[in-house]
Amino acid sequence: MTIADNFKAIQEQIADGAKDSARDPSSIQLVAVSKMQPAERVRAALDHGHRLFGENRVQDAQERWTPFKKDYADITLHLIGPLQTNKVKEAVALFDVIETIDREKLAIALADEMKKQGRALPCFIQVNTGDEEQKAGVSVGELSALLDRCRMLGLNVTGLMCIPPVDQPPAFHFALLQKLAQRYGLKYLSMGMSGDFKKAIPLGATHVRIGTALFGDR
Ligand SMILES: *Cc1c(COP(=O)(O)O)cnc(C)c1O
């Protein structure tokens, strides 16, 4: 299987899942997670025509995507990993969507930097649906306050993102995130990875973040 074959196979599975759930396949975006992958695999994805990618570290993403972004004007990059406030400047300059807002301090820094750079990026809030100590994300109980704060700061919050605990059935977490997005009037749901994206589609995923199933092991 080539990388192009992998993309076709996953796109087909997304389309099938959409059909089974009476959803429009074009309402589900494939965020190809290119973190830690060799450059030639990313090149193959670009040659295949894919333009939407996710990276979890600012510096790695900068090194990889600054040259590619010069060659391809239509690349869209999502930040899907935790963001430190000292990397906000680079992140706002490079990324097109920030999926991982999870605290007020970061929201303030992002709002400030977006104003400075004149870049009003769409943002998602990451929710720690499993209340895991080691995991990033705002707790379910604090989501409402953080969302209010983001909106007051003028951030364009359009969605929610989660990473379910590895040792639990993911559907519960996807359903919870869907419920929260409905409650707060948010349009986008970033949920589902290589191992569980098929379960996220019936529960409303609009962005599935897939790495190894497209590019192979990291
Ligand atoms: C690495 C990563 C993914 C992709 O995981 P795969 O299992 O390789 O598909 C998705 N989301 C986040 C936040 C990641 O860090």
PDB file of C-alpha atoms and ligand atoms in Angstrom:
ATOM      1  CA  MET A   1       0.000   0.000   0.000  1.00  0.00           C
ATOM      2  CA  THR A   2       1.295   3.427  -0.941  1.00  0.00           C
ATOM      3  CA  ILE A   3       0.505   6.581   0.981  1.00  0.00           C
ATOM      4  CA  ALA A   4      -1.923   7.527  -1.805  1.00  0.00           C
ATOM      5  CA  ASP A   5      -3.671   4.144  -1.369  1.00  0.00           C
ATOM      6  CA  ASN A   6      -3.930   4.773   2.368  1.00  0.00           C
ATOM      7  CA  PHE A   7      -5.518   8.167   1.771  1.00  0.00           C
ATOM      8  CA  LYS A   8      -8.031   6.668  -0.658  1.00  0.00           C
ATOM      9  CA  ALA A   9      -8.891   3.843   1.751  1.00  0.00           C
ATOM     10  CA  ILE A  10      -9.395   6.165   4.729  1.00  0.00           C
ATOM     11  CA  GLN A  11     -11.413   8.681   2.674  1.00  0.00           C
ATOM     12  CA  GLU A  12     -13.606   5.781   1.573  1.00  0.00           C
ATOM     13  CA  GLN A  13     -14.121   4.652   5.167  1.00  0.00           C
ATOM     14  CA  ILE A  14     -15.035   8.197   6.145  1.00  0.00           C
ATOM     15  CA  ALA A  15     -17.507   8.403   3.254  1.00  0.00           C
ATOM     16  CA  ASP A  16     -19.040   5.025   4.195  1.00  0.00           C
ATOM     17  CA  GLY A  17     -19.332   6.065   7.833  1.00  0.00           C
ATOM     18  CA  ALA A  18     -20.980   9.299   6.795  1.00  0.00           C
ATOM     19  CA  LYS A  19     -23.476   7.484   4.605  1.00  0.00           C
ATOM     20  CA  ASP A  20     -24.343   5.028   7.389  1.00  0.00           C
ATOM     21  CA  SER A  21     -25.020   7.988   9.704  1.00  0.00           C
ATOM     22  CA  ALA A  22     -27.004   9.933   7.092  1.00  0.00           C
ATOM     23  CA  ARG A  23     -24.332  12.615   7.090  1.00  0.00           C
ATOM     24  CA  ASP A  24     -22.814  14.544   4.218  1.00  0.00           C
ATOM     25  CA  PRO A  25     -19.271  13.136   3.701  1.00  0.00           C
ATOM     26  CA  SER A  26     -18.000  16.630   2.923  1.00  0.00           C
ATOM     27  CA  SER A  27     -18.910  17.644   6.495  1.00  0.00           C
ATOM     28  CA  ILE A  28     -16.041  15.468   7.772  1.00  0.00           C
ATOM     29  CA  GLN A  29     -12.507  16.732   7.270  1.00  0.00           C
ATOM     30  CA  LEU A  30      -9.480  14.476   7.299  1.00  0.00           C
ATOM     31  CA  VAL A  31      -6.698  16.096   9.310  1.00  0.00           C
ATOM     32  CA  ALA A  32      -3.592  14.123   8.300  1.00  0.00           C
ATOM     33  CA  VAL A  33      -1.333  13.992  11.358  1.00  0.00           C
ATOM     34  CA  SER A  34       2.203  14.272  10.027  1.00  0.00           C
ATOM     35  CA  LYS A  35       4.087  14.613  13.326  1.00  0.00           C
ATOM     36  CA  MET A  36       7.379  12.703  13.429  1.00  0.00           C
ATOM     37  CA  GLN A  37       6.881  11.272   9.943  1.00  0.00           C
ATOM     38  CA  PRO A  38       9.701  11.281   7.394  1.00  0.00           C
ATOM     39  CA  ALA A  39       9.502  14.132   4.887  1.00  0.00           C
ATOM     40  CA  GLU A  40       9.048  11.806   1.898  1.00  0.00           C
ATOM     41  CA  ARG A  41       5.780  10.472   3.328  1.00  0.00           C
ATOM     42  CA  VAL A  42       4.478  14.004   3.761  1.00  0.00           C
ATOM     43  CA  ARG A  43       5.617  14.813   0.236  1.00  0.00           C
ATOM     44  CA  ALA A  44       3.633  11.775  -1.005  1.00  0.00           C
ATOM     45  CA  ALA A  45       0.511  13.099   0.726  1.00  0.00           C
ATOM     46  CA  LEU A  46       1.014  16.499  -0.912  1.00  0.00           C
ATOM     47  CA  ASP A  47       1.555  14.827  -4.304  1.00  0.00           C
ATOM     48  CA  HIS A  48      -1.685  12.950  -3.731  1.00  0.00           C
ATOM     49  CA  GLY A  49      -3.352  16.355  -3.384  1.00  0.00           C
ATOM     50  CA  HIS A  50      -3.948  16.420   0.360  1.00  0.00           C
ATOM     51  CA  ARG A  51      -3.674  19.849   1.963  1.00  0.00           C
ATOM     52  CA  LEU A  52      -4.989  19.589   5.539  1.00  0.00           C
ATOM     53  CA  PHE A  53      -2.472  18.520   8.184  1.00  0.00           C
ATOM     54  CA  GLY A  54      -2.136  18.351  11.954  1.00  0.00           C
ATOM     55  CA  GLU A  55       1.022  18.740  14.014  1.00  0.00           C
ATOM     56  CA  ASN A  56       1.420  18.546  17.776  1.00  0.00           C
ATOM     57  CA  ARG A  57       4.653  20.515  18.345  1.00  0.00           C
ATOM     58  CA  VAL A  58       5.236  24.083  17.258  1.00  0.00           C
ATOM     59  CA  GLN A  59       8.937  23.846  16.563  1.00  0.00           C
ATOM     60  CA  ASP A  60       8.807  20.574  14.607  1.00  0.00           C
ATOM     61  CA  ALA A  61       5.901  21.940  12.595  1.00  0.00           C
ATOM     62  CA  GLN A  62       7.768  25.153  11.849  1.00  0.00           C
ATOM     63  CA  GLU A  63      10.792  23.293  10.512  1.00  0.00           C
ATOM     64  CA  ARG A  64       8.700  20.981   8.394  1.00  0.00           C
ATOM     65  CA  TRP A  65       6.005  23.271   7.065  1.00  0.00           C
ATOM     66  CA  THR A  66       7.711  26.613   6.508  1.00  0.00           C
ATOM     67  CA  PRO A  67       9.327  25.319   3.270  1.00  0.00           C
ATOM     68  CA  PHE A  68       6.219  23.366   2.151  1.00  0.00           C
ATOM     69  CA  LYS A  69       4.026  26.419   2.733  1.00  0.00           C
ATOM     70  CA  LYS A  70       6.170  28.352   0.254  1.00  0.00           C
ATOM     71  CA  ASP A  71       5.589  25.664  -2.394  1.00  0.00           C
ATOM     72  CA  TYR A  72       1.864  25.181  -1.727  1.00  0.00           C
ATOM     73  CA  ALA A  73      -0.287  28.222  -1.016  1.00  0.00           C
ATOM     74  CA  ASP A  74      -3.356  26.222   0.045  1.00  0.00           C
ATOM     75  CA  ILE A  75      -2.008  24.178   2.949  1.00  0.00           C
ATOM     76  CA  THR A  76      -4.089  24.289   6.136  1.00  0.00           C
ATOM     77  CA  LEU A  77      -2.346  23.429   9.399  1.00  0.00           C
ATOM     78  CA  HIS A  78      -4.029  22.517  12.672  1.00  0.00           C
ATOM     79  CA  LEU A  79      -2.199  22.620  15.981  1.00  0.00           C
ATOM     80  CA  ILE A  80      -3.367  19.513  17.856  1.00  0.00           C
ATOM     81  CA  GLY A  81      -0.827  19.387  20.699  1.00  0.00           C
ATOM     82  CA  PRO A  82      -0.481  21.356  23.940  1.00  0.00           C
ATOM     83  CA  LEU A  83       0.655  24.964  23.471  1.00  0.00           C
ATOM     84  CA  GLN A  84       3.017  26.800  25.852  1.00  0.00           C
ATOM     85  CA  THR A  85       2.488  30.543  26.088  1.00  0.00           C
ATOM     86  CA  ASN A  86       6.125  31.170  25.091  1.00  0.00           C
ATOM     87  CA  LYS A  87       5.397  29.525  21.715  1.00  0.00           C
ATOM     88  CA  VAL A  88       2.218  31.467  20.972  1.00  0.00           C
ATOM     89  CA  LYS A  89       3.885  33.922  18.610  1.00  0.00           C
ATOM     90  CA  GLU A  90       5.283  31.169  16.366  1.00  0.00           C
ATOM     91  CA  ALA A  91       2.050  29.179  16.587  1.00  0.00           C
ATOM     92  CA  VAL A  92      -0.153  32.077  15.473  1.00  0.00           C
ATOM     93  CA  ALA A  93       2.184  32.827  12.573  1.00  0.00           C
ATOM     94  CA  LEU A  94       2.295  29.223  11.341  1.00  0.00           C
ATOM     95  CA  PHE A  95      -1.016  27.515  12.097  1.00  0.00           C
ATOM     96  CA  ASP A  96      -4.456  28.126  10.623  1.00  0.00           C
ATOM     97  CA  VAL A  97      -6.509  26.531  13.396  1.00  0.00           C
ATOM     98  CA  ILE A  98      -5.576  26.123  17.084  1.00  0.00           C
ATOM     99  CA  GLU A  99      -7.377  23.044  18.450  1.00  0.00           C
ATOM    100  CA  THR A 100      -5.947  22.995  21.944  1.00  0.00           C
ATOM    101  CA  ILE A 101      -7.002  25.999  24.005  1.00  0.00           C
ATOM    102  CA  ASP A 102      -7.379  24.667  27.549  1.00  0.00           C
ATOM    103  CA  ARG A 103      -6.740  27.519  29.994  1.00  0.00           C
ATOM    104  CA  GLU A 104      -7.315  31.208  30.478  1.00  0.00           C
ATOM    105  CA  LYS A 105      -3.648  32.214  30.409  1.00  0.00           C
ATOM    106  CA  LEU A 106      -3.260  30.648  26.973  1.00  0.00           C
ATOM    107  CA  ALA A 107      -6.481  32.248  25.727  1.00  0.00           C
ATOM    108  CA  ILE A 108      -5.234  35.682  26.793  1.00  0.00           C
ATOM    109  CA  ALA A 109      -1.863  35.162  25.122  1.00  0.00           C
ATOM    110  CA  LEU A 110      -3.492  33.925  21.905  1.00  0.00           C
ATOM    111  CA  ALA A 111      -5.986  36.784  21.731  1.00  0.00           C
ATOM    112  CA  ASP A 112      -3.184  39.268  22.270  1.00  0.00           C
ATOM    113  CA  GLU A 113      -0.918  37.719  19.641  1.00  0.00           C
ATOM    114  CA  MET A 114      -3.699  37.342  17.055  1.00  0.00           C
ATOM    115  CA  LYS A 115      -4.430  41.058  17.385  1.00  0.00           C
ATOM    116  CA  LYS A 116      -0.746  41.874  16.969  1.00  0.00           C
ATOM    117  CA  GLN A 117      -0.401  39.737  13.862  1.00  0.00           C
ATOM    118  CA  GLY A 118      -3.843  40.561  12.462  1.00  0.00           C
ATOM    119  CA  ARG A 119      -4.637  36.842  12.259  1.00  0.00           C
ATOM    120  CA  ALA A 120      -8.024  35.882  13.735  1.00  0.00           C
ATOM    121  CA  LEU A 121      -7.599  32.103  13.687  1.00  0.00           C
ATOM    122  CA  PRO A 122     -10.512  29.779  14.371  1.00  0.00           C
ATOM    123  CA  CYS A 123      -9.931  27.987  17.695  1.00  0.00           C
ATOM    124  CA  PHE A 124     -11.216  24.842  19.368  1.00  0.00           C
ATOM    125  CA  ILE A 125     -11.199  24.180  23.084  1.00  0.00           C
ATOM    126  CA  GLN A 126      -9.657  20.882  24.168  1.00  0.00           C
ATOM    127  CA  VAL A 127     -11.788  19.107  26.755  1.00  0.00           C
ATOM    128  CA  ASN A 128     -10.292  16.532  29.120  1.00  0.00           C
ATOM    129  CA  THR A 129     -13.391  14.342  28.973  1.00  0.00           C
ATOM    130  CA  GLY A 130     -11.768  11.575  31.006  1.00  0.00           C
ATOM    131  CA  ASP A 131     -10.534  13.944  33.738  1.00  0.00           C
ATOM    132  CA  GLU A 132      -7.063  12.470  33.352  1.00  0.00           C
ATOM    133  CA  GLU A 133      -4.373  14.010  35.511  1.00  0.00           C
ATOM    134  CA  GLN A 134      -1.627  13.825  32.876  1.00  0.00           C
ATOM    135  CA  LYS A 135      -3.755  14.954  29.945  1.00  0.00           C
ATOM    136  CA  ALA A 136      -4.202  18.475  28.601  1.00  0.00           C
ATOM    137  CA  GLY A 137      -7.669  19.943  28.240  1.00  0.00           C
ATOM    138  CA  VAL A 138     -10.128  21.869  30.355  1.00  0.00           C
ATOM    139  CA  SER A 139     -12.390  19.834  32.632  1.00  0.00           C
ATOM    140  CA  VAL A 140     -16.036  19.496  31.627  1.00  0.00           C
ATOM    141  CA  GLY A 141     -17.028  21.571  34.653  1.00  0.00           C
ATOM    142  CA  GLU A 142     -14.777  24.481  33.700  1.00  0.00           C
ATOM    143  CA  LEU A 143     -15.580  24.517  29.994  1.00  0.00           C
ATOM    144  CA  SER A 144     -18.396  27.033  30.204  1.00  0.00           C
ATOM    145  CA  ALA A 145     -16.310  29.619  32.078  1.00  0.00           C
ATOM    146  CA  LEU A 146     -13.353  29.200  29.718  1.00  0.00           C
ATOM    147  CA  LEU A 147     -15.597  29.520  26.685  1.00  0.00           C
ATOM    148  CA  ASP A 148     -17.121  32.741  28.061  1.00  0.00           C
ATOM    149  CA  ARG A 149     -13.668  34.098  28.730  1.00  0.00           C
ATOM    150  CA  CYS A 150     -12.467  33.238  25.200  1.00  0.00           C
ATOM    151  CA  ARG A 151     -15.496  34.940  23.692  1.00  0.00           C
ATOM    152  CA  MET A 152     -14.945  38.030  25.848  1.00  0.00           C
ATOM    153  CA  LEU A 153     -11.364  38.145  24.606  1.00  0.00           C
ATOM    154  CA  GLY A 154     -12.662  38.127  21.040  1.00  0.00           C
ATOM    155  CA  LEU A 155     -11.352  34.657  20.156  1.00  0.00           C
ATOM    156  CA  ASN A 156     -13.249  32.908  17.394  1.00  0.00           C
ATOM    157  CA  VAL A 157     -14.062  29.623  19.152  1.00  0.00           C
ATOM    158  CA  THR A 158     -15.758  27.316  16.662  1.00  0.00           C
ATOM    159  CA  GLY A 159     -15.318  23.836  18.086  1.00  0.00           C
ATOM    160  CA  LEU A 160     -14.245  21.314  20.698  1.00  0.00           C
ATOM    161  CA  MET A 161     -11.540  18.672  20.635  1.00  0.00           C
ATOM    162  CA  CYS A 162     -10.882  15.613  22.811  1.00  0.00           C
ATOM    163  CA  ILE A 163      -8.589  12.607  23.148  1.00  0.00           C
ATOM    164  CA  PRO A 164     -10.387   9.809  25.016  1.00  0.00           C
ATOM    165  CA  PRO A 165      -8.518   7.817  27.671  1.00  0.00           C
ATOM    166  CA  VAL A 166      -6.720   4.881  26.034  1.00  0.00           C
ATOM    167  CA  ASP A 167      -8.238   2.340  28.405  1.00  0.00           C
ATOM    168  CA  GLN A 168     -11.897   3.295  27.930  1.00  0.00           C
ATOM    169  CA  PRO A 169     -14.416   2.819  25.132  1.00  0.00           C
ATOM    170  CA  PRO A 170     -14.140   6.069  23.151  1.00  0.00           C
ATOM    171  CA  ALA A 171     -17.805   6.381  22.171  1.00  0.00           C
ATOM    172  CA  PHE A 172     -18.810   7.654  25.616  1.00  0.00           C
ATOM    173  CA  HIS A 173     -16.294  10.500  25.294  1.00  0.00           C
ATOM    174  CA  PHE A 174     -17.319  11.325  21.729  1.00  0.00           C
ATOM    175  CA  ALA A 175     -20.968  11.458  22.780  1.00  0.00           C
ATOM    176  CA  LEU A 176     -20.104  13.731  25.699  1.00  0.00           C
ATOM    177  CA  LEU A 177     -18.152  16.104  23.441  1.00  0.00           C
ATOM    178  CA  GLN A 178     -21.048  16.169  20.982  1.00  0.00           C
ATOM    179  CA  LYS A 179     -23.466  17.041  23.768  1.00  0.00           C
ATOM    180  CA  LEU A 180     -21.206  19.844  24.999  1.00  0.00           C
ATOM    181  CA  ALA A 181     -20.839  21.306  21.497  1.00  0.00           C
ATOM    182  CA  GLN A 182     -24.613  21.319  21.093  1.00  0.00           C
ATOM    183  CA  ARG A 183     -25.106  22.919  24.487  1.00  0.00           C
ATOM    184  CA  TYR A 184     -22.696  25.760  23.721  1.00  0.00           C
ATOM    185  CA  GLY A 185     -23.576  26.236  20.065  1.00  0.00           C
ATOM    186  CA  LEU A 186     -20.236  25.111  18.627  1.00  0.00           C
ATOM    187  CA  LYS A 187     -20.119  23.830  15.086  1.00  0.00           C
ATOM    188  CA  TYR A 188     -17.016  21.651  14.943  1.00  0.00           C
ATOM    189  CA  LEU A 189     -15.965  18.470  16.730  1.00  0.00           C
ATOM    190  CA  SER A 190     -12.382  17.254  16.408  1.00  0.00           C
ATOM    191  CA  MET A 191     -12.444  13.655  17.598  1.00  0.00           C
ATOM    192  CA  GLY A 192     -11.345  10.267  16.336  1.00  0.00           C
ATOM    193  CA  MET A 193      -7.853   9.007  15.486  1.00  0.00           C
ATOM    194  CA  SER A 194      -6.565   5.989  13.515  1.00  0.00           C
ATOM    195  CA  GLY A 195      -7.956   3.478  16.000  1.00  0.00           C
ATOM    196  CA  ASP A 196     -11.362   4.978  16.716  1.00  0.00           C
ATOM    197  CA  PHE A 197     -12.431   7.451  14.027  1.00  0.00           C
ATOM    198  CA  LYS A 198     -15.184   5.127  12.783  1.00  0.00           C
ATOM    199  CA  LYS A 199     -16.867   5.459  16.163  1.00  0.00           C
ATOM    200  CA  ALA A 200     -16.563   9.255  16.094  1.00  0.00           C
ATOM    201  CA  ILE A 201     -18.398   9.751  12.801  1.00  0.00           C
ATOM    202  CA  PRO A 202     -21.889   8.656  13.965  1.00  0.00           C
ATOM    203  CA  LEU A 203     -21.402  10.954  16.966  1.00  0.00           C
ATOM    204  CA  GLY A 204     -20.828  14.021  14.857  1.00  0.00           C
ATOM    205  CA  ALA A 205     -17.065  14.319  14.283  1.00  0.00           C
ATOM    206  CA  THR A 206     -16.320  17.084  11.782  1.00  0.00           C
ATOM    207  CA  HIS A 207     -12.535  16.625  11.977  1.00  0.00           C
ATOM    208  CA  VAL A 208     -10.854  13.244  12.358  1.00  0.00           C
ATOM    209  CA  ARG A 209      -7.129  13.390  13.174  1.00  0.00           C
ATOM    210  CA  ILE A 210      -5.390  10.427  11.563  1.00  0.00           C
ATOM    211  CA  GLY A 211      -1.677   9.688  11.566  1.00  0.00           C
ATOM    212  CA  THR A 212      -0.474   6.080  11.503  1.00  0.00           C
ATOM    213  CA  ALA A 213      -3.310   4.728   9.336  1.00  0.00           C
ATOM    214  CA  LEU A 214      -2.221   7.164   6.605  1.00  0.00           C
ATOM    215  CA  PHE A 215       1.533   7.404   7.020  1.00  0.00           C
ATOM    216  CA  GLY A 216       2.508   4.211   8.827  1.00  0.00           C
ATOM    217  CA  ASP A 217       4.172   3.841  12.225  1.00  0.00           C
ATOM    218  CA  ARG A 218       6.077   6.778  13.638  1.00  0.00           C
TER     219      ARG A 218
HETATM  220  C1  LIG B   1      -0.654  11.783  17.184  1.00  0.00           C
HETATM  221  C2  LIG B   1      -2.018  12.320  17.337  1.00  0.00           C
HETATM  222  C3  LIG B   1      -3.080  11.865  16.533  1.00  0.00           C
HETATM  223  C4  LIG B   1      -2.935  10.773  15.492  1.00  0.00           C
HETATM  224  O1  LIG B   1      -2.880   9.531  16.096  1.00  0.00           O
HETATM  225  P1  LIG B   1      -2.856   8.178  15.225  1.00  0.00           P
HETATM  226  O2  LIG B   1      -3.211   7.132  16.214  1.00  0.00           O
HETATM  227  O3  LIG B   1      -1.483   8.061  14.671  1.00  0.00           O
HETATM  228  O4  LIG B   1      -3.876   8.319  14.158  1.00  0.00           O
HETATM  229  C5  LIG B   1      -4.320  12.448  16.711  1.00  0.00           C
HETATM  230  N1  LIG B   1      -4.521  13.425  17.630  1.00  0.00           N
HETATM  231  C6  LIG B   1      -3.533  13.888  18.404  1.00  0.00           C
HETATM  232  C7  LIG B   1      -3.828  14.964  19.390  1.00  0.00           C
HETATM  233  C8  LIG B   1      -2.247  13.363  18.295  1.00  0.00           C
HETATM  234  O5  LIG B   1      -1.278  13.842  19.098  1.00  0.00           O
END
